[in-house]
Short mmCIF file of C-alpha atoms in Angstrom, two decimals:
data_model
loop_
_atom_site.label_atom_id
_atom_site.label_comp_id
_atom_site.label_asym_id
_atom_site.label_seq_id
_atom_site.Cartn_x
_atom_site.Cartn_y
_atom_site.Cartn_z
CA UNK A 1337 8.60 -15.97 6.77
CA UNK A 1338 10.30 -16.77 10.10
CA UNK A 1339 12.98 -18.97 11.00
CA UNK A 1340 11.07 -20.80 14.80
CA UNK A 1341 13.99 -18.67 16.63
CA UNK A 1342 12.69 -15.90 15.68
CA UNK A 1343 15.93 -14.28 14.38
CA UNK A 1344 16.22 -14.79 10.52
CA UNK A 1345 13.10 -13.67 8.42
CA UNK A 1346 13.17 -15.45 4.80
CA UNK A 1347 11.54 -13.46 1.29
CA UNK A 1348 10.64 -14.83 -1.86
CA UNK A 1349 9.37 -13.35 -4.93
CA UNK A 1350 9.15 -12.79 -9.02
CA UNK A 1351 13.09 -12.57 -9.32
CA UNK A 1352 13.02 -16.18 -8.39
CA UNK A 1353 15.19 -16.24 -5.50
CA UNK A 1354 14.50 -16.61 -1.59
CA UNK A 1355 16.81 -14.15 0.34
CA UNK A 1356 17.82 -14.54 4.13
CA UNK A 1357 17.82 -11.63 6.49
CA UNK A 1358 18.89 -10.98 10.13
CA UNK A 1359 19.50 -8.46 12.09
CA UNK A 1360 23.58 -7.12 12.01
CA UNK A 1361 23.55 -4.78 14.58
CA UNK A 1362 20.71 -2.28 14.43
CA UNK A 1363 19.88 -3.05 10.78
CA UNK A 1364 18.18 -5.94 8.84
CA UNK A 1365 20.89 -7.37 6.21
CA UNK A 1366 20.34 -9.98 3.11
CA UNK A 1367 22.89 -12.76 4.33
CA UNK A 1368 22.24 -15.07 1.88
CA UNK A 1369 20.61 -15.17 -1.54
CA UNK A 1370 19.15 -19.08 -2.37
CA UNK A 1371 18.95 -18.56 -6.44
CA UNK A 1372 18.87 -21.46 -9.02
CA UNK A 1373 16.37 -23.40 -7.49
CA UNK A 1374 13.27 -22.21 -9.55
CA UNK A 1375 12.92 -21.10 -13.19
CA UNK A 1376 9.85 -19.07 -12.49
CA UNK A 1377 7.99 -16.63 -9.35
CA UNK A 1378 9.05 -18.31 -6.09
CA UNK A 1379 5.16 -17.89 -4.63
CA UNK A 1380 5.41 -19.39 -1.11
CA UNK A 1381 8.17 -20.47 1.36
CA UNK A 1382 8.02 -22.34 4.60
CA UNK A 1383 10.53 -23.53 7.68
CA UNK A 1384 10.83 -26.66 9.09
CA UNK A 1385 9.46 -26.57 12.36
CA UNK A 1386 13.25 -27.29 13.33
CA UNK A 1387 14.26 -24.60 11.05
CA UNK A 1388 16.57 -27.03 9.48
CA UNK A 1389 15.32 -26.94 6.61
CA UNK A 1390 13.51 -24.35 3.96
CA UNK A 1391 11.26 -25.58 1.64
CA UNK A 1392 9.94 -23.54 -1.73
CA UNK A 1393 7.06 -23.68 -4.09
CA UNK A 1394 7.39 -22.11 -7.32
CA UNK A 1395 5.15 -21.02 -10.37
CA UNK A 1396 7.59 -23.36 -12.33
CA UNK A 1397 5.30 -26.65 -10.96
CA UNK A 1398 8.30 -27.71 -8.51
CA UNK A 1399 8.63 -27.63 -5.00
CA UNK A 1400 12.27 -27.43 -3.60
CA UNK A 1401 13.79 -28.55 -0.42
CA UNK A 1402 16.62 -26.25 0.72
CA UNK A 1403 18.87 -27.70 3.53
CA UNK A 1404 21.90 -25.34 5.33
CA UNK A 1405 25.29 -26.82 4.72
CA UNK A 1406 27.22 -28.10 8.05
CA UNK A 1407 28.80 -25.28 9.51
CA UNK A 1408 28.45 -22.61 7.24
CA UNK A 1409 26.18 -20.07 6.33
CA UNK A 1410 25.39 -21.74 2.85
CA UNK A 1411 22.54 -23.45 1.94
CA UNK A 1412 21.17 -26.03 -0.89
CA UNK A 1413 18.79 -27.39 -2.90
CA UNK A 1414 18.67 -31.03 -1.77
CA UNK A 1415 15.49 -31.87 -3.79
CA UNK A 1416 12.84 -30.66 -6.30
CA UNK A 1417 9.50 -32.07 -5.75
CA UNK A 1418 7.79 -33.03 -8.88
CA UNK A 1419 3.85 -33.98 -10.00
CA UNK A 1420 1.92 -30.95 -10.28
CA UNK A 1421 0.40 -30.03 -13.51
CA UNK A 1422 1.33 -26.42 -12.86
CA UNK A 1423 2.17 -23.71 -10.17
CA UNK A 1424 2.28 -24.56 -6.81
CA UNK A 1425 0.88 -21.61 -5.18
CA UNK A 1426 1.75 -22.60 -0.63
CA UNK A 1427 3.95 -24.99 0.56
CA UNK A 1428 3.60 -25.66 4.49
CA UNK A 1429 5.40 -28.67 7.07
CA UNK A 1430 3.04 -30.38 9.83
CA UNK A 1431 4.56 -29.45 13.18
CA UNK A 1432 5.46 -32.81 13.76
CA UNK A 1433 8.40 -32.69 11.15
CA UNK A 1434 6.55 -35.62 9.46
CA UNK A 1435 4.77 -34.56 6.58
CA UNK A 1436 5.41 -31.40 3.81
CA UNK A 1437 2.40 -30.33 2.21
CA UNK A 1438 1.72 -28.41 -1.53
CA UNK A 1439 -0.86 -26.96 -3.57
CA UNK A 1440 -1.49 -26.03 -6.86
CA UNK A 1441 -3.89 -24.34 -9.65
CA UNK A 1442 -4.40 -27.75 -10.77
CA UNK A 1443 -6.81 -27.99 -7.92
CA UNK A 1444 -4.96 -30.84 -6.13
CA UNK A 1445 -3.39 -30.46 -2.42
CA UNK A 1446 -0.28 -32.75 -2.29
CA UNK A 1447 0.66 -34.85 1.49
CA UNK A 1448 4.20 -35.76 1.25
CA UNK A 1449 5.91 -37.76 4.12
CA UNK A 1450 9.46 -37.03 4.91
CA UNK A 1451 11.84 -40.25 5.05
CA UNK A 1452 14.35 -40.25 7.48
CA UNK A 1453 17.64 -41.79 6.07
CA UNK A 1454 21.10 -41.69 6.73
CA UNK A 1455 22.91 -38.83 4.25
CA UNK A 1456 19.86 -38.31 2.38
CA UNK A 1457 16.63 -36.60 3.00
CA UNK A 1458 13.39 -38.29 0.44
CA UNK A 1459 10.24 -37.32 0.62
CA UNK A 1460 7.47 -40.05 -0.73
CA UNK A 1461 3.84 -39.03 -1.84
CA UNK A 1462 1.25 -39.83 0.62
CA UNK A 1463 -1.53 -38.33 -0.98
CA UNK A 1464 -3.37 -36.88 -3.51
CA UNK A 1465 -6.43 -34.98 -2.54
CA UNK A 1466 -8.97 -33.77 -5.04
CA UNK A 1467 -11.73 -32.01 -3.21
CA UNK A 1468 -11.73 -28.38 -4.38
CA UNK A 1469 -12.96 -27.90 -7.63
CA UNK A 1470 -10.93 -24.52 -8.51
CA UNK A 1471 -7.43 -23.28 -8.02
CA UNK A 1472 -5.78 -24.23 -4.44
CA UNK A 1473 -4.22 -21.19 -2.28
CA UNK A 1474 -3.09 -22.11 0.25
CA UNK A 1475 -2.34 -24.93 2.72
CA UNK A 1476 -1.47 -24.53 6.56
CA UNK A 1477 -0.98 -27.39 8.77
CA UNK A 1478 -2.51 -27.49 12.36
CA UNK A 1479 -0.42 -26.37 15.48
CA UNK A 1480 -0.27 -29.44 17.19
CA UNK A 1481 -1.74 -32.66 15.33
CA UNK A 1482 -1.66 -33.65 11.95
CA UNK A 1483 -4.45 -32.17 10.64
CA UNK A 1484 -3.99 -30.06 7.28
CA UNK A 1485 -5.86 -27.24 5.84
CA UNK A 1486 -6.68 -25.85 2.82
CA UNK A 1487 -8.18 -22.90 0.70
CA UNK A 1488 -9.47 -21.83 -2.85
CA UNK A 1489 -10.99 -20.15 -5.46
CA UNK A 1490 -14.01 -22.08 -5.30
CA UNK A 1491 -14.52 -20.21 -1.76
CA UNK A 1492 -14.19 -23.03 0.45
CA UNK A 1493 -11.80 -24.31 3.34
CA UNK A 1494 -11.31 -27.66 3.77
CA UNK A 1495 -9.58 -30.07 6.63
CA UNK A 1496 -7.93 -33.21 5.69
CA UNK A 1497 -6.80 -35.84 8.57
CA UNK A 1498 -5.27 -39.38 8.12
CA UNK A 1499 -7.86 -42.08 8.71
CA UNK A 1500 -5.16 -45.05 9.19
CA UNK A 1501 -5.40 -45.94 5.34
CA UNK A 1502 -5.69 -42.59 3.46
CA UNK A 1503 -6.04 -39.00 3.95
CA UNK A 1504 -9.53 -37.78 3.51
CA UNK A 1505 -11.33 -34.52 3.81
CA UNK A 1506 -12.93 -34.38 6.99
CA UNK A 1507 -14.49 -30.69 7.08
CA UNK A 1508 -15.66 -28.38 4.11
CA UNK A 1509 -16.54 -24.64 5.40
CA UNK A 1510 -18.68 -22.28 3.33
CA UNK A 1511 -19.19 -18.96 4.11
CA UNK A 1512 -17.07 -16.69 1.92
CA UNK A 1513 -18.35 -15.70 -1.15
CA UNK A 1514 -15.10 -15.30 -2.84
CA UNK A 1515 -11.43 -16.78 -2.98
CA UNK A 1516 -10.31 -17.31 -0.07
CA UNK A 1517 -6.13 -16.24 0.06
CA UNK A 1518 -5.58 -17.20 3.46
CA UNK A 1519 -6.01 -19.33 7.27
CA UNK A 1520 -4.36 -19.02 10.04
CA UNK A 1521 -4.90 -21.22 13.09
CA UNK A 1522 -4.63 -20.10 16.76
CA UNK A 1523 -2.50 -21.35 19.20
CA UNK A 1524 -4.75 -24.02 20.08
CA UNK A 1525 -5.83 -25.11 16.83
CA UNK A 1526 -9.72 -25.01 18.24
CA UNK A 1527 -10.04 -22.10 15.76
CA UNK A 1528 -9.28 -20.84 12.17
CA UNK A 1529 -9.19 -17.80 10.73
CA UNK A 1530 -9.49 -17.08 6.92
CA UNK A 1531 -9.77 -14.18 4.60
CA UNK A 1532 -10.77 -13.68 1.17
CA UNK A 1533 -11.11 -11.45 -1.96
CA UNK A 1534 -14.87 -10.68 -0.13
CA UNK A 1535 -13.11 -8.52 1.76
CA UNK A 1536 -13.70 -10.27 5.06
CA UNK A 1537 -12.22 -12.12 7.61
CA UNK A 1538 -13.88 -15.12 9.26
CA UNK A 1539 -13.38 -16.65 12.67
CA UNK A 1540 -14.16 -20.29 12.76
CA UNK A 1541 -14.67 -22.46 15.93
CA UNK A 1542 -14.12 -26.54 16.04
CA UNK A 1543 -17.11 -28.31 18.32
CA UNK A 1544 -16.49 -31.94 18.85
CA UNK A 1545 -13.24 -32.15 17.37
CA UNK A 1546 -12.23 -31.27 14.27
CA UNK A 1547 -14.91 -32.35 11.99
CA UNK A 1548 -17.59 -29.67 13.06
CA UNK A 1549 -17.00 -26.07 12.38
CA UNK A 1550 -18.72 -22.83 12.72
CA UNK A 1551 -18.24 -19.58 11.79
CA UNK A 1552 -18.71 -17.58 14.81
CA UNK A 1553 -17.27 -14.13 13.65
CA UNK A 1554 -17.23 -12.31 9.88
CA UNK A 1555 -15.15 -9.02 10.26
CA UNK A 1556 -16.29 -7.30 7.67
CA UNK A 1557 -15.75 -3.59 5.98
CA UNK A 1558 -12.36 -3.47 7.67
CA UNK A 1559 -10.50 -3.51 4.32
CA UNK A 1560 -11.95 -1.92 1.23
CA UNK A 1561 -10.18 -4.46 -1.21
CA UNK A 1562 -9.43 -8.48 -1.12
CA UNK A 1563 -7.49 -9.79 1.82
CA UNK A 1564 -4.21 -11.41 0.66
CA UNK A 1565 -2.85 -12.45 4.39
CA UNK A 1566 -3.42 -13.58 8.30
CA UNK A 1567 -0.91 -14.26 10.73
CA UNK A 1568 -2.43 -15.29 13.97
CA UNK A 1569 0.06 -15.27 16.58
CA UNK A 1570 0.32 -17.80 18.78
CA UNK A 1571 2.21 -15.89 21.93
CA UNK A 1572 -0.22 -13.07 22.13
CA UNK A 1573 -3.34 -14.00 20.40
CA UNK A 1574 -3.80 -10.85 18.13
CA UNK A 1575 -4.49 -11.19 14.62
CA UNK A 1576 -2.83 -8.91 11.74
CA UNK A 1577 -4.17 -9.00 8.08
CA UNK A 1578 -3.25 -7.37 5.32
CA UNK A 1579 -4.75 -7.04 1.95
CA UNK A 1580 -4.81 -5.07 -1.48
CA UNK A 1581 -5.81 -1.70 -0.49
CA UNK A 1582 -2.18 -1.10 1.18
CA UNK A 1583 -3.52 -1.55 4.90
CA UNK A 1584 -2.25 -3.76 7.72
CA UNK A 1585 -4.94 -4.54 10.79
CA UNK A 1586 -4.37 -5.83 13.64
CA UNK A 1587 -7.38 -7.34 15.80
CA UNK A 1588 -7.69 -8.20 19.27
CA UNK A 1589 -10.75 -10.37 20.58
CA UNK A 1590 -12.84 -8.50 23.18
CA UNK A 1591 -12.97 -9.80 26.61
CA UNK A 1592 -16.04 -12.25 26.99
CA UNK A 1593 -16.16 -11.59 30.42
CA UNK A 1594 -17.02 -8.05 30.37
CA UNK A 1595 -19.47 -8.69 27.58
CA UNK A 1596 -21.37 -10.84 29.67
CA UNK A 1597 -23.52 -12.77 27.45
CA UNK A 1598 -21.03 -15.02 24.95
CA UNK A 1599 -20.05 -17.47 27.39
CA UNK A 1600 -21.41 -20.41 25.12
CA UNK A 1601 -19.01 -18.94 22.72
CA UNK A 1602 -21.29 -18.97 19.54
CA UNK A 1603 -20.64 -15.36 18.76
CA UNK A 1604 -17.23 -14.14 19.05
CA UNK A 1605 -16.09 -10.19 18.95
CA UNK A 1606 -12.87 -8.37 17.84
CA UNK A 1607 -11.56 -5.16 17.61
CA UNK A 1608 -9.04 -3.19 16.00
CA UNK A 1609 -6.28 -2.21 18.21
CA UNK A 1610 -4.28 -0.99 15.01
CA UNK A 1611 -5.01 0.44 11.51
CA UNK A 1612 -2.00 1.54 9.22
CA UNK A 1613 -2.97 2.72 6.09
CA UNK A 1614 -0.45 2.86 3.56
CA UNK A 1615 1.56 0.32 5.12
CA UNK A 1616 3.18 0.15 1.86
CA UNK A 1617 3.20 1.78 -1.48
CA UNK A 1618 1.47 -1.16 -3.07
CA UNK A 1619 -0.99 -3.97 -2.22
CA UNK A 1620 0.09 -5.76 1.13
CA UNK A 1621 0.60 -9.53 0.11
CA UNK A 1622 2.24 -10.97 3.17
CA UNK A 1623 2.05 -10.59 7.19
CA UNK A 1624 4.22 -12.80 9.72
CA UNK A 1625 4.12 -12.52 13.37
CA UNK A 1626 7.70 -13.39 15.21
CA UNK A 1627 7.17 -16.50 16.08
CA UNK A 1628 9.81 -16.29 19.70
CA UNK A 1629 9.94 -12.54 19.53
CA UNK A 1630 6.91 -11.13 21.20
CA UNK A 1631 5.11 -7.87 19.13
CA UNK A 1632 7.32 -7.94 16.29
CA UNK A 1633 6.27 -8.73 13.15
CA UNK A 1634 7.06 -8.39 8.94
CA UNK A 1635 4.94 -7.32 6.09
CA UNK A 1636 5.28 -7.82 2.26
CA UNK A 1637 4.16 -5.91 -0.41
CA UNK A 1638 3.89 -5.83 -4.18
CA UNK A 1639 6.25 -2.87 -4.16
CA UNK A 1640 8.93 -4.91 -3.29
CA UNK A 1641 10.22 -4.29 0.50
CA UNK A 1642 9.57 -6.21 3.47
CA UNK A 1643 8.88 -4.37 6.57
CA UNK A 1644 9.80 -5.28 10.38
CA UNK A 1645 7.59 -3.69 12.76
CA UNK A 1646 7.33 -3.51 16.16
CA UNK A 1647 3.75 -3.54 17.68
CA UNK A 1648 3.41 -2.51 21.05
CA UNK A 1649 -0.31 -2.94 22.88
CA UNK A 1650 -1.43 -0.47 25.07
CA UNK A 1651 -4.04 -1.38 27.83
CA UNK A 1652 -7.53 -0.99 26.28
CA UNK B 229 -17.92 -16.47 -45.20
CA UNK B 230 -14.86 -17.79 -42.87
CA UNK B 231 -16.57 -18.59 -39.82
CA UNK B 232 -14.06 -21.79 -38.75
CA UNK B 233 -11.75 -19.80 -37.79
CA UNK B 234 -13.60 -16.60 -36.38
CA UNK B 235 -16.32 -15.86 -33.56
CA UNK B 236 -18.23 -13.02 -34.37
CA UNK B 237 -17.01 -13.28 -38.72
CA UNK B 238 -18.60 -9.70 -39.36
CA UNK B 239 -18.50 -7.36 -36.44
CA UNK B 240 -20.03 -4.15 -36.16
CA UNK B 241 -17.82 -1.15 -36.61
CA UNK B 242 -18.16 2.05 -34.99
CA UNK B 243 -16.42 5.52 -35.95
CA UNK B 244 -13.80 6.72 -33.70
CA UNK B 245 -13.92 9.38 -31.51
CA UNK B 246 -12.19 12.14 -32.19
CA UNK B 247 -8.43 12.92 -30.43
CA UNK B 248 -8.58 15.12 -27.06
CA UNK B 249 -8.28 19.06 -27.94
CA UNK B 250 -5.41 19.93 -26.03
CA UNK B 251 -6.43 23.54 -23.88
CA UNK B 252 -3.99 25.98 -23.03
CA UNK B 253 -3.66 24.47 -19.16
CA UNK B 254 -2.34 20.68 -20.90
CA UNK B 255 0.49 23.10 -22.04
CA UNK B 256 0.99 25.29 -18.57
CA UNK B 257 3.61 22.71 -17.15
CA UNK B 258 2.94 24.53 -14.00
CA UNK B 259 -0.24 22.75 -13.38
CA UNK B 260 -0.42 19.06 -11.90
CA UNK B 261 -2.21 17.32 -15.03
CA UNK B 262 -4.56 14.46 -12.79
CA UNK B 263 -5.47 11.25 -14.79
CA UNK B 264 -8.09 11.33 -15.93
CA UNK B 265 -10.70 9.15 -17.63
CA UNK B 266 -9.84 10.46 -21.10
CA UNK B 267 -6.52 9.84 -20.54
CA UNK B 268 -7.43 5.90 -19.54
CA UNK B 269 -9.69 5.72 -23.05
CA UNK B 270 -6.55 7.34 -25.04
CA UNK B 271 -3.97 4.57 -23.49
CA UNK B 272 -6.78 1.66 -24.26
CA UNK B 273 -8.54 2.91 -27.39
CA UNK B 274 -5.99 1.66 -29.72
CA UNK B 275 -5.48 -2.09 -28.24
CA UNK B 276 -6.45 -4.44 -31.19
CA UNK B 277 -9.08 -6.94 -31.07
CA UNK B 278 -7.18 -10.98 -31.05
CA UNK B 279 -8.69 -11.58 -33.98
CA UNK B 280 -9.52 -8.76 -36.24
CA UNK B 281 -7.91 -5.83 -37.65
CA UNK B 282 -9.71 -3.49 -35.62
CA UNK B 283 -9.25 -1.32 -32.30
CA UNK B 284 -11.60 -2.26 -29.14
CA UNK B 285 -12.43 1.83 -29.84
CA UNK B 286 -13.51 0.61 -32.91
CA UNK B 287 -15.54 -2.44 -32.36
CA UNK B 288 -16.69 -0.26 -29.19
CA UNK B 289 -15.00 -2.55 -26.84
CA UNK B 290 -14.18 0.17 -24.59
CA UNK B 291 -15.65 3.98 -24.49
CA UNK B 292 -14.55 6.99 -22.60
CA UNK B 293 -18.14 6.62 -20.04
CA UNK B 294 -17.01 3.25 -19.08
CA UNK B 295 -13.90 4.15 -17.72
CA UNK B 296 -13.30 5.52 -14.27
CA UNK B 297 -10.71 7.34 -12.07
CA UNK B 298 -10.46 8.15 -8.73
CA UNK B 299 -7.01 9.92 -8.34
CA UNK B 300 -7.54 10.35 -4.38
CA UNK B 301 -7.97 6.44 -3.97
CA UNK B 302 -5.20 5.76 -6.70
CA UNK B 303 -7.97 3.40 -8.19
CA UNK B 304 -8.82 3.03 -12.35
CA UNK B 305 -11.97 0.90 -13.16
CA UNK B 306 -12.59 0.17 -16.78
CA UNK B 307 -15.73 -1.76 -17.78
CA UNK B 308 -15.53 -3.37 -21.50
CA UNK B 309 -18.01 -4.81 -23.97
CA UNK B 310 -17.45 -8.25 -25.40
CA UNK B 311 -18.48 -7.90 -29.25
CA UNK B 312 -20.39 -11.26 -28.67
CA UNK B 313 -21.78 -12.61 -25.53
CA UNK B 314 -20.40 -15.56 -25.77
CA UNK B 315 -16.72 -14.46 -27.00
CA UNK B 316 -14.02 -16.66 -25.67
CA UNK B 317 -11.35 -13.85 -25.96
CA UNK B 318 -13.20 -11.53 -23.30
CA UNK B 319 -10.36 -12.89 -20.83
CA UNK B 320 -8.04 -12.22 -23.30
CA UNK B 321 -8.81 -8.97 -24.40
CA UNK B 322 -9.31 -7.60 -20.76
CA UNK B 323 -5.67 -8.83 -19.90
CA UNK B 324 -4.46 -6.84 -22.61
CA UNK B 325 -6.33 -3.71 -21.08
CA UNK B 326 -5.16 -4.59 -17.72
CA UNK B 327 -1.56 -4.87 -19.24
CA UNK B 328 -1.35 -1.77 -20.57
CA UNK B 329 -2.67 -0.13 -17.91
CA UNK B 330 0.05 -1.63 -15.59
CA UNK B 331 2.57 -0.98 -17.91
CA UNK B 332 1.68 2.65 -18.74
CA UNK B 333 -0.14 3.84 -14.58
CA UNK B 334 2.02 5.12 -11.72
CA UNK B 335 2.51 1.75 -10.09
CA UNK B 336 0.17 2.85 -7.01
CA UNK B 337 -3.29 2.16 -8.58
CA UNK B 338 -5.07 -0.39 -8.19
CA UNK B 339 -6.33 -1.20 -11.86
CA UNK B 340 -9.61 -2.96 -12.11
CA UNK B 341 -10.89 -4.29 -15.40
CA UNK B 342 -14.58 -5.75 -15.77
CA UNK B 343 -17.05 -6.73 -18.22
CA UNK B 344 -19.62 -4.28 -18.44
CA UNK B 345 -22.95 -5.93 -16.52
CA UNK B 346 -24.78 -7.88 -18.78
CA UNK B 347 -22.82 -8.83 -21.98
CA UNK B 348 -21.35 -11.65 -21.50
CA UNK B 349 -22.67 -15.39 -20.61
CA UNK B 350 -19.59 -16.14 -18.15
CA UNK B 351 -19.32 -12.70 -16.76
CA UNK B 352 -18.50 -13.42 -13.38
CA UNK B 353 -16.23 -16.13 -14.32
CA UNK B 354 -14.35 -13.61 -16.61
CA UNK B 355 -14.74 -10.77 -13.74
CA UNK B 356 -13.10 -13.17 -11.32
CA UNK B 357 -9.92 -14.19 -12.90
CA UNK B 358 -9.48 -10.65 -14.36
CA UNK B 359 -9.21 -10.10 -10.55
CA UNK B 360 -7.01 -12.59 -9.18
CA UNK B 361 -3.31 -10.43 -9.30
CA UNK B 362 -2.11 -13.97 -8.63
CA UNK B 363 -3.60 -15.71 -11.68
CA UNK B 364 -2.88 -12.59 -13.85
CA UNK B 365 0.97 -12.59 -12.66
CA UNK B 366 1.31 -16.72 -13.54
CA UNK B 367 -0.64 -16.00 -17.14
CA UNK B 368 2.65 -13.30 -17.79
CA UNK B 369 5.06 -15.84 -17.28
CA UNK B 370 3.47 -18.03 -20.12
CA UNK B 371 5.55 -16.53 -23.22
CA UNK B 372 3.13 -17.39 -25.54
CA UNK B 373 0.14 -15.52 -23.59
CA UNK B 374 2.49 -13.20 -23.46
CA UNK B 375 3.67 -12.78 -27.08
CA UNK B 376 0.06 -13.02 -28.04
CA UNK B 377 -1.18 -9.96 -25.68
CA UNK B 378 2.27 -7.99 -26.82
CA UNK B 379 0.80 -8.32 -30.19
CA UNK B 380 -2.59 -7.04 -29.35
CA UNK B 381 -0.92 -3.81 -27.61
CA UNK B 382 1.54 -3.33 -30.69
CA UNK B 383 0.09 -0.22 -32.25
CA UNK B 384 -1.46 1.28 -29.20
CA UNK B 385 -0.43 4.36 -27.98
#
């Protein structure tokens, strides 16, 4: 994952460490490993939108909250979130800074707020949400309000806003007919994209605020096995999935305007504008755009390297 | 008869097959030997059922027709029979196929493990978490799901 500036890229994985690259020169170098924070598969990481801090969720049932020493390239473990019943598959902060969200197999999605005090950084429950009825995947907060989302095994996506007195699930979208790995929103957060072990990818468009959804695009037959991972980016608008059958897409929307007739927006169309097959030796299980760094992105993969690439779009 | 403890207390037992002849091209090193489906049913044949002394081979768990290559897509699909439709070990015994078959495949192919269509009441349950790599990868880490499938994989070959 990306640090906001766009210049340090962060890895987790089975060995149970997260490692930090940047770029030293013309090559990518591990500055720093974070080990000892997790006693099993380190599944998800995520930044602080201030890049301040690093958070971790781990197969172990813990989430930890990594914080970079004053002045120094070092960085620690200044918490371990406790509660789940077991792993803790995606770990994601609201861009506010506020709030640190979790999920886990034990089909709860966790809301924690972060408490500002002086030497010490706490973090206090602020909800417990119990909506999906399988396994939790993910979680990925909205870009601009706090607004949370989720994803399952039990094939469903669901939103989650703060009422004044509780979180509650606002929006449940059906459509995918098997887990769903991954969402991604776009830069405006009036759409969400998700993809799933169906081997699609779904657009979805808000009406009326955030309560009312509709799926106004299925990509499908794109990739031939499940979709692990979206990365929407939010400086250029294309999308790049990746999924078990080694490939990494990358999709462009189609101009409306030529197209004449989708101006009420109900049916949305995207293309490839790249197809690499083989993008690694083994299934594809992670895609970030740069988030400052325009047509750059990385890729995971369950053969163990992370990729950098640099996409360049030619005029269609 | 001991049913407490067992499912299916007096399973059907079927003869084995009979080993691959080797041919005079399994000895010319000079040819590229492709895996083959054979060579899938050899690696799972001898995986022992959880909770009897028998191999899936012979409680026909597993047979040479349901198994499946495809070298050019790097893909190996192996359909098994649960000896009871109802058997709780079907997840367990198709993680032990889908171990050995990680442990013993190039690490390229993808490595699909189903129940065969029709034979079992939770099928698509089963099929489903069989398919999750994520689900499969957390199940490893628990060393006692882990001793337990090491077990069933001890004498296979």
């Amino acid at each position: 994952r990306w640090h906001p500036s766009g210049h340090t890229l962060a890895s987790c994985g089975a060995d149970k460490t997260i490692r930090l690259w940047a770029k030293e020169g013309n090559s990518w170098r591990t500055k720093y490993i974070l080990s000892d924070g997790h006693q099993r598969t380190i599944r998800s990481i995520a930044w602080s939108p201030t890049g301040q801090y690093l958070a971790s969720a781990s197969f172990d049932a813990t989430t930890s909250v990594w914080h970079r020493k004053d002045d120094s390239e070092e960085w620690e473990c200044v918490i371990s979130l406790e509660g789940h019943e077991n792993e803790v598959k995606s770990v994601c902060w609201s861009k506010s800074g506020k709030y640190l969200s979790t999920c886990s197999r034990d089909k709860t999605v966790w809301i924690w707020e972060c408490v500002e005090s002086e030497e010490s950084e706490e973090f206090e429950c602020a909800s417990v949400l119990t909506d999906h009825s399988q396994d939790v995947k993910r979680v990925v907060w909205h870009p601009i309000d706090d607004v949370l989302a989720s994803c399952g095994y039990d094939n469903t996506i669901k939103l989650y806003k703060d009422d004044g007195d509780d979180w509650i699930c606002c929006a449940t979208l059906t459509s995918h007919e098997s887990t769903v790995w991954s969402i991604a929103f776009d830069s405006s957060g009036q759409r969400l994209a998700s993809t799933s072990s169906d081997k699609t990818i779904k657009i979805w468009q808000s009406f009326n605020g955030i309560t009312n959804w509709k799926c106004v695009s299925t990509l499908s037959g794109f990739h031939s096995r499940a979709v692990y991972d979206i990365s929407w980016s939010h400086t250029s608008d294309y999308i790049l999935t990746a999924g078990g059958d080694d490939t990494i897409i990358v999709f462009k929307e189609d101009d409306t305007k030529s197209s004449g007739d989708l101006s009420d927006n109900s049916l949305q169309r995207f293309s490839v504008v790249l197809r690499h097959e083989k993008a690694h030796q083994m299934d594809v299980n992670s895609v970030d755009w740069n988030p400052a760094i325009d047509g750059i992105f990385a890729t995971s993969g369950d053969d163990c390297s992370v990729k950098i690439w640099k996409f360049k779009a030619h005029d269609l | 008869m001991d049913s407490k403890q067992l499912e299916n207390s007096n399973p059907k037992v079927y003869l084995k097959s009979k080993d691959r002849e080797t041919t005079r091209a399994d000895e010319d090193d000079r040819l590229v030997d492709e895996i083959d489906a054979r060579e899938v049913f050899d690696l799972i044949r001898g995986i022992r059922d959880p909770e009897h002394p028998f191999t899936l081979e012979e409680l026909n768990v597993v047979s040479e027709e349901h198994c499946e290559v495809d070298v050019k897509d790097n893909v190996c699909r192996v359909w098994f029979t649960p000896t009871i439709d109802h058997c709780s070990m079907a997840t367990l015994i198709g993680l032990s196929i889908q171990v050995k078959l990680i442990r013993s495949l190039p690490e390229q192919f993808k490595i699909d493990v189903f129940i065969a269509p029709g034979s079992h009441a939770t099928e698509e349950a089963v099929n489903k978490q069989l398919a999750d790599k994520e689900r499969v990868a957390a199940a490893l880490e628990n060393q006692h799901l882990l001793e337990v499938v090491n077990q069933c994989l001890l004498e296979s070959f």
